[in-house]
């Protein structure tokens, strides 16, 4: 090794010893007679000292040559510092250098390599290898490493077998868009990259593997929103001979274990919330449960009083923002503007201030007297000093908008502390969603999700009312993972494909191998997948997954560091039997 | 759980308890009054018993319905067996069934699901999910799971950080052929799937990650030989501030640890064999060291005696097959036919039998008298009863042919026991290989391999003589892994690209990001990658990697189970701005 110790290793006990350390120059202070150089590696920072008259002139000359981010190797005696630094673990000592080598020079980096950096997003992306030198980014990836190891430890201990499933698989039009890979050896045919190893893990259950896991890259060619990546990592699991409760218990166990081991947090038991309740109480299937502020519906109290906005609404629903009765006109206007933003889509906002003196002031005083408002306040369990916020309109849209308002109020009230964690299972999702555009049902999870056995007879007659044997784990308003008990009966799988509008031929062509496998003794089974990038960001207390991925892509799917994707050789295209089509101007 | 115990769990201690077990029907024996059903899962086999008069008629009826590979769930009392089976761990007990459910039926499987199967390769590939039910295949994958966990445990303990590098990267014409992925969002541009994360792991060293590892899928679009897969798994590692010796020590430690933990084998220290010595003593850079039979060169003794085959040869070289002097004419003819096979390519084989009486009998008695043959025997350290086998011709080709003959003799003599392991490091490879066809040098490892510092000045003047700071780990004649100390200096990297015939523009276009990274403080670093599929096969004592991969592809790169690759929709092609070119008839 080109070192005897790392830059994070030397302590007061090492005083008097010789040490060689190697790393990057973080800082140089040259006070004429004395030079201090802070040298950094992944493990910490150590101070080097050079002294005019004591240090050899040749060594001093080298020390005066080094600059930020040079790679150096320094040998010398470990000495106690005069001025100690209790902010770093090596702060009691420094190395009195007797030999100094420059292992590699560095140009001045394009941005400051420190937790606070002056580099913008684009610059840091281009020089990602320098951005990764910053402690804040590297420590995210160290935590990711830890989460990887602990996840596998828990699952291995629980008899899960890690099995690698293939990356070059088959394209299926169902679901999101596939990335495809042309096959040279099978001209004009394509592989697809997996959106998930779903069918393979089910086949492993048919194979009797009993418990499977894999932490695996998955791929979706979607138009990227701010925090989506074309390739992402998933903790993928499947179990045989289980009921829903067995899966919830096992994976609640996993998440509790990770919180305990990696963050030292006791997560406690996860409540099970039916989808319908999540929607009516929070307007979302991934409610943020760090705070209450549940929805209350007002149709019975608020309709038929002549206020046409309410009277014409399918739903009148609100939340109680505790202690916000003193909101100013400006603040209330801000909230109104917030709900009227196109992506939220409410027509307006009704408020009721519960004054400290027991009276009420609302934006609809014209239609509702104090007694009426008192009845509302009672329903909301609102106390003097609280502020009730009400939206009205189409039920689904209004719930969705009120969910956004609830989250906004939670943020304003500081109820969404990133170091507090509230987790739950959301269960009993609808099996199918009606898609207005294509005029057919889509699988809410995927076509392999089992209907709730109680609802099985409605699959043919009233598909929209069938509940799925599916579940999502939600933490702090983020869907961390989801899964289902799967169909393991060929006949029911066939009915499901019918309900989704597959022809027999399409079903056979795309999933014939799975249908066929179900004829040879498929066990009851179910599973789950967790978004691993999202899990890392949650553990790191950040909203964006980007700094928990070593080499992320931008929102155009580009890696600007390596400049990819890129053009390929004509020879390559020829070998692949491909031609390029010039894109239309507006694409 | 749809069971209280697995099929491998019940013991004599459980007698008297109620148990529910679920699994697959392995065998049914119906003796009229008694029915026995063997039920199987991943953990073992348990015998169920049903008895006319004791078991409810309804349960007996169900028991008579079940057939091979049905999935059943049986509840009953654990009882001691009358006739015990000491071949299985559950052999002391059976379950006296009081309730039996068929969880899923099975058609008769297309082949017998047992270690010895009647299924041919093609049938088993098509029904891979059934093939995976066989204990012999599943236990390979269980070992693979174990190797995965132990590898990560060793590396994590040694401060290696697991970092996931991207799968959608950039195509580079250097090296093997890339699989490419068309980008929809960046029309007419392509990603490539990684042949290895080489440049990314080097960038992580530039980022100061110090020690990196990943067990990662890699992709090569090559014409597949019998035991190659288009996607394969690699243990990928890189370290900073190291010399070659540090890397050899660390990864010798890994392999020793794996042998100890997974196989209970003490591997011992690995000898370091220079490439030139491996070639001269074994004719191979991956010698099988389970046996000796080293090469001895005979040019000095065998040339100039009038035997034109030897006189005109660049090299006369042979091995001593101990105890084979009694080989018959037929056996010697077989060996001659063996070396004359086109893929081996020798012109003929000369033998010398060292008779028990101290005389010699050779195929070249006409040219060499007993004294001459005695001198040869002395050189080979051959004793009475041994057989010397000699080839002659072009040096490289003859060594290669003799390597094959040595391996063949090792096999015939039973010296290549799959349960014996002999490992070594081969070091000091040439940096560059001259390619006759393209009339330029190719990197023997890859363009990032550092030249041996002693040979650095010859990179411009005599590139062919430069040794690489590279190493391979060889076990039982198989290259298990390889790596090198990398170039970390921009100038030397630039010289290397020159030596390989890259123009400045090509180098910049393909590897500009790496060259650029080298300007910002790249530390000295090096690494290694192990073929994980190969490692599993080695540990499993098998030559083929196929049964150590859950879902392998065939030699045309097809997954015959899911029938992939396949055609994709015209809409998909249009979105990707791709057209298909009809392949030429002869392609």
mmCIF file of C-alpha atoms in Angstrom, chain A residues 159-313:
data_model
loop_
_atom_site.group_PDB
_atom_site.id
_atom_site.type_symbol
_atom_site.label_atom_id
_atom_site.label_comp_id
_atom_site.label_asym_id
_atom_site.label_seq_id
_atom_site.Cartn_x
_atom_site.Cartn_y
_atom_site.Cartn_z
ATOM 1 C CA UNK A 159 -34.341 -18.160 3.826
ATOM 2 C CA UNK A 160 -34.678 -15.965 0.739
ATOM 3 C CA UNK A 161 -32.449 -17.114 -2.109
ATOM 4 C CA UNK A 162 -30.793 -14.497 -4.260
ATOM 5 C CA UNK A 163 -31.304 -15.446 -7.897
ATOM 6 C CA UNK A 164 -30.108 -13.362 -10.839
ATOM 7 C CA UNK A 165 -32.748 -13.149 -13.540
ATOM 8 C CA UNK A 166 -31.862 -12.234 -17.139
ATOM 9 C CA UNK A 167 -31.522 -8.681 -18.469
ATOM 10 C CA UNK A 168 -32.082 -9.600 -22.097
ATOM 11 C CA UNK A 169 -35.720 -10.624 -22.055
ATOM 12 C CA UNK A 170 -38.832 -10.228 -24.183
ATOM 13 C CA UNK A 171 -40.697 -7.066 -25.080
ATOM 14 C CA UNK A 172 -44.342 -6.884 -24.001
ATOM 15 C CA UNK A 173 -46.514 -3.940 -24.995
ATOM 16 C CA UNK A 174 -48.416 -4.070 -21.666
ATOM 17 C CA UNK A 175 -47.233 -1.597 -19.031
ATOM 18 C CA UNK A 176 -44.673 1.133 -19.585
ATOM 19 C CA UNK A 177 -42.493 1.411 -22.670
ATOM 20 C CA UNK A 178 -39.613 -1.080 -22.949
ATOM 21 C CA UNK A 179 -36.040 -0.316 -23.836
ATOM 22 C CA UNK A 180 -35.208 -2.780 -26.595
ATOM 23 C CA UNK A 181 -31.935 -4.347 -27.728
ATOM 24 C CA UNK A 182 -31.563 -5.459 -31.349
ATOM 25 C CA UNK A 183 -30.244 -9.005 -31.756
ATOM 26 C CA UNK A 184 -27.470 -9.377 -34.307
ATOM 27 C CA UNK A 185 -27.661 -13.168 -34.310
ATOM 28 C CA UNK A 186 -31.447 -13.161 -34.732
ATOM 29 C CA UNK A 187 -31.896 -10.504 -37.431
ATOM 30 C CA UNK A 188 -34.802 -8.058 -37.041
ATOM 31 C CA UNK A 189 -35.615 -9.455 -33.612
ATOM 32 C CA UNK A 190 -35.193 -7.621 -30.344
ATOM 33 C CA UNK A 191 -34.655 -8.321 -26.696
ATOM 34 C CA UNK A 192 -36.170 -5.986 -24.118
ATOM 35 C CA UNK A 193 -34.590 -4.827 -20.889
ATOM 36 C CA UNK A 194 -36.759 -5.804 -17.905
ATOM 37 C CA UNK A 195 -39.185 -3.308 -16.379
ATOM 38 C CA UNK A 196 -39.118 -5.766 -13.494
ATOM 39 C CA UNK A 197 -38.276 -9.467 -13.168
ATOM 40 C CA UNK A 198 -41.995 -10.139 -12.497
ATOM 41 C CA UNK A 199 -42.588 -13.204 -14.650
ATOM 42 C CA UNK A 200 -39.198 -14.722 -13.816
ATOM 43 C CA UNK A 201 -39.748 -14.502 -10.110
ATOM 44 C CA UNK A 202 -43.144 -16.119 -10.517
ATOM 45 C CA UNK A 203 -41.511 -18.905 -12.534
ATOM 46 C CA UNK A 204 -39.011 -19.375 -9.706
ATOM 47 C CA UNK A 205 -41.956 -19.980 -7.404
ATOM 48 C CA UNK A 206 -43.292 -22.555 -9.884
ATOM 49 C CA UNK A 207 -39.774 -24.048 -9.688
ATOM 50 C CA UNK A 208 -40.151 -24.439 -5.934
ATOM 51 C CA UNK A 209 -37.522 -21.858 -4.940
ATOM 52 C CA UNK A 210 -39.925 -20.904 -2.147
ATOM 53 C CA UNK A 211 -38.355 -17.538 -1.325
ATOM 54 C CA UNK A 212 -36.539 -15.384 -3.861
ATOM 55 C CA UNK A 213 -34.907 -11.997 -3.720
ATOM 56 C CA UNK A 214 -32.733 -9.833 -5.884
ATOM 57 C CA UNK A 215 -31.566 -6.236 -5.763
ATOM 58 C CA UNK A 216 -31.780 -5.536 -9.439
ATOM 59 C CA UNK A 217 -31.669 -2.839 -12.085
ATOM 60 C CA UNK A 218 -34.921 -2.258 -13.959
ATOM 61 C CA UNK A 219 -35.583 -0.103 -17.010
ATOM 62 C CA UNK A 220 -38.467 2.053 -18.227
ATOM 63 C CA UNK A 221 -38.386 4.183 -21.332
ATOM 64 C CA UNK A 222 -40.726 6.866 -20.051
ATOM 65 C CA UNK A 223 -40.676 10.588 -20.489
ATOM 66 C CA UNK A 224 -38.697 11.487 -17.443
ATOM 67 C CA UNK A 225 -40.156 13.628 -14.751
ATOM 68 C CA UNK A 226 -37.785 15.516 -12.522
ATOM 69 C CA UNK A 227 -37.053 12.578 -10.258
ATOM 70 C CA UNK A 228 -37.327 9.566 -12.518
ATOM 71 C CA UNK A 229 -34.440 7.654 -13.992
ATOM 72 C CA UNK A 230 -34.560 5.394 -17.077
ATOM 73 C CA UNK A 231 -32.691 2.778 -15.045
ATOM 74 C CA UNK A 232 -33.474 2.264 -11.393
ATOM 75 C CA UNK A 233 -32.831 -0.282 -8.688
ATOM 76 C CA UNK A 234 -35.441 -2.411 -7.019
ATOM 77 C CA UNK A 235 -35.477 -4.850 -4.093
ATOM 78 C CA UNK A 236 -37.454 -7.627 -5.691
ATOM 79 C CA UNK A 237 -38.947 -10.476 -3.634
ATOM 80 C CA UNK A 238 -41.354 -13.371 -3.946
ATOM 81 C CA UNK A 239 -42.610 -16.054 -1.513
ATOM 82 C CA UNK A 240 -44.618 -19.260 -1.842
ATOM 83 C CA UNK A 241 -47.319 -20.774 0.355
ATOM 84 C CA UNK A 242 -48.163 -17.420 1.877
ATOM 85 C CA UNK A 243 -51.176 -15.289 2.603
ATOM 86 C CA UNK A 244 -51.138 -11.527 2.353
ATOM 87 C CA UNK A 245 -50.505 -11.257 6.088
ATOM 88 C CA UNK A 246 -47.328 -13.358 5.832
ATOM 89 C CA UNK A 247 -45.906 -11.005 3.241
ATOM 90 C CA UNK A 248 -46.833 -7.871 5.140
ATOM 91 C CA UNK A 249 -45.230 -9.272 8.290
ATOM 92 C CA UNK A 250 -42.040 -10.343 6.531
ATOM 93 C CA UNK A 251 -41.460 -7.047 4.773
ATOM 94 C CA UNK A 252 -42.605 -4.861 7.606
ATOM 95 C CA UNK A 253 -39.861 -6.804 9.375
ATOM 96 C CA UNK A 254 -37.372 -5.876 6.667
ATOM 97 C CA UNK A 255 -38.138 -2.177 6.806
ATOM 98 C CA UNK A 256 -38.132 -2.122 10.601
ATOM 99 C CA UNK A 257 -34.788 -3.948 10.559
ATOM 100 C CA UNK A 258 -33.293 -1.445 8.109
ATOM 101 C CA UNK A 259 -34.540 1.561 10.088
ATOM 102 C CA UNK A 260 -33.108 0.053 13.251
ATOM 103 C CA UNK A 261 -29.748 -1.043 11.817
ATOM 104 C CA UNK A 262 -29.034 1.844 9.483
ATOM 105 C CA UNK A 263 -30.707 4.797 11.219
ATOM 106 C CA UNK A 264 -31.193 3.594 14.791
ATOM 107 C CA UNK A 265 -34.912 4.385 14.467
ATOM 108 C CA UNK A 266 -37.655 2.182 15.953
ATOM 109 C CA UNK A 267 -40.391 2.266 13.340
ATOM 110 C CA UNK A 268 -43.121 0.488 15.301
ATOM 111 C CA UNK A 269 -46.018 -1.444 13.810
ATOM 112 C CA UNK A 270 -47.486 -0.376 10.493
ATOM 113 C CA UNK A 271 -51.244 0.282 10.373
ATOM 114 C CA UNK A 272 -53.182 -1.339 7.517
ATOM 115 C CA UNK A 273 -55.267 1.262 5.718
ATOM 116 C CA UNK A 274 -57.784 0.214 3.054
ATOM 117 C CA UNK A 275 -57.409 2.099 -0.210
ATOM 118 C CA UNK A 276 -60.938 3.486 0.103
ATOM 119 C CA UNK A 277 -60.147 4.891 3.532
ATOM 120 C CA UNK A 278 -56.857 6.383 2.347
ATOM 121 C CA UNK A 279 -58.718 8.100 -0.466
ATOM 122 C CA UNK A 280 -61.552 9.420 1.722
ATOM 123 C CA UNK A 281 -59.344 10.527 4.625
ATOM 124 C CA UNK A 282 -56.305 11.809 2.724
ATOM 125 C CA UNK A 283 -57.271 11.959 -0.944
ATOM 126 C CA UNK A 284 -54.224 9.857 -1.767
ATOM 127 C CA UNK A 285 -53.207 6.218 -1.852
ATOM 128 C CA UNK A 286 -49.888 7.297 -0.358
ATOM 129 C CA UNK A 287 -50.880 9.506 2.557
ATOM 130 C CA UNK A 288 -48.244 11.324 4.571
ATOM 131 C CA UNK A 289 -49.052 10.102 8.075
ATOM 132 C CA UNK A 290 -46.523 12.224 9.920
ATOM 133 C CA UNK A 291 -49.480 14.477 10.651
ATOM 134 C CA UNK A 292 -53.242 14.131 10.976
ATOM 135 C CA UNK A 293 -55.326 16.803 9.230
ATOM 136 C CA UNK A 294 -57.722 14.178 7.899
ATOM 137 C CA UNK A 295 -60.455 15.033 5.419
ATOM 138 C CA UNK A 296 -63.997 15.654 6.589
ATOM 139 C CA UNK A 297 -66.880 15.611 4.154
ATOM 140 C CA UNK A 298 -69.480 18.340 4.403
ATOM 141 C CA UNK A 299 -72.085 17.434 1.800
ATOM 142 C CA UNK A 300 -74.772 16.856 4.476
ATOM 143 C CA UNK A 301 -74.144 20.163 6.240
ATOM 144 C CA UNK A 302 -73.102 22.416 3.390
ATOM 145 C CA UNK A 303 -75.410 21.575 0.539
ATOM 146 C CA UNK A 304 -78.918 22.917 -0.038
ATOM 147 C CA UNK A 305 -78.166 26.271 1.538
ATOM 148 C CA UNK A 306 -78.177 28.219 -1.698
ATOM 149 C CA UNK A 307 -74.415 28.352 -2.281
ATOM 150 C CA UNK A 308 -74.286 27.153 -5.843
ATOM 151 C CA UNK A 309 -70.599 26.139 -5.752
ATOM 152 C CA UNK A 310 -71.376 23.638 -3.014
ATOM 153 C CA UNK A 311 -74.822 22.692 -4.306
ATOM 154 C CA UNK A 312 -73.508 21.753 -7.724
ATOM 155 C CA UNK A 313 -70.514 19.846 -6.321
#
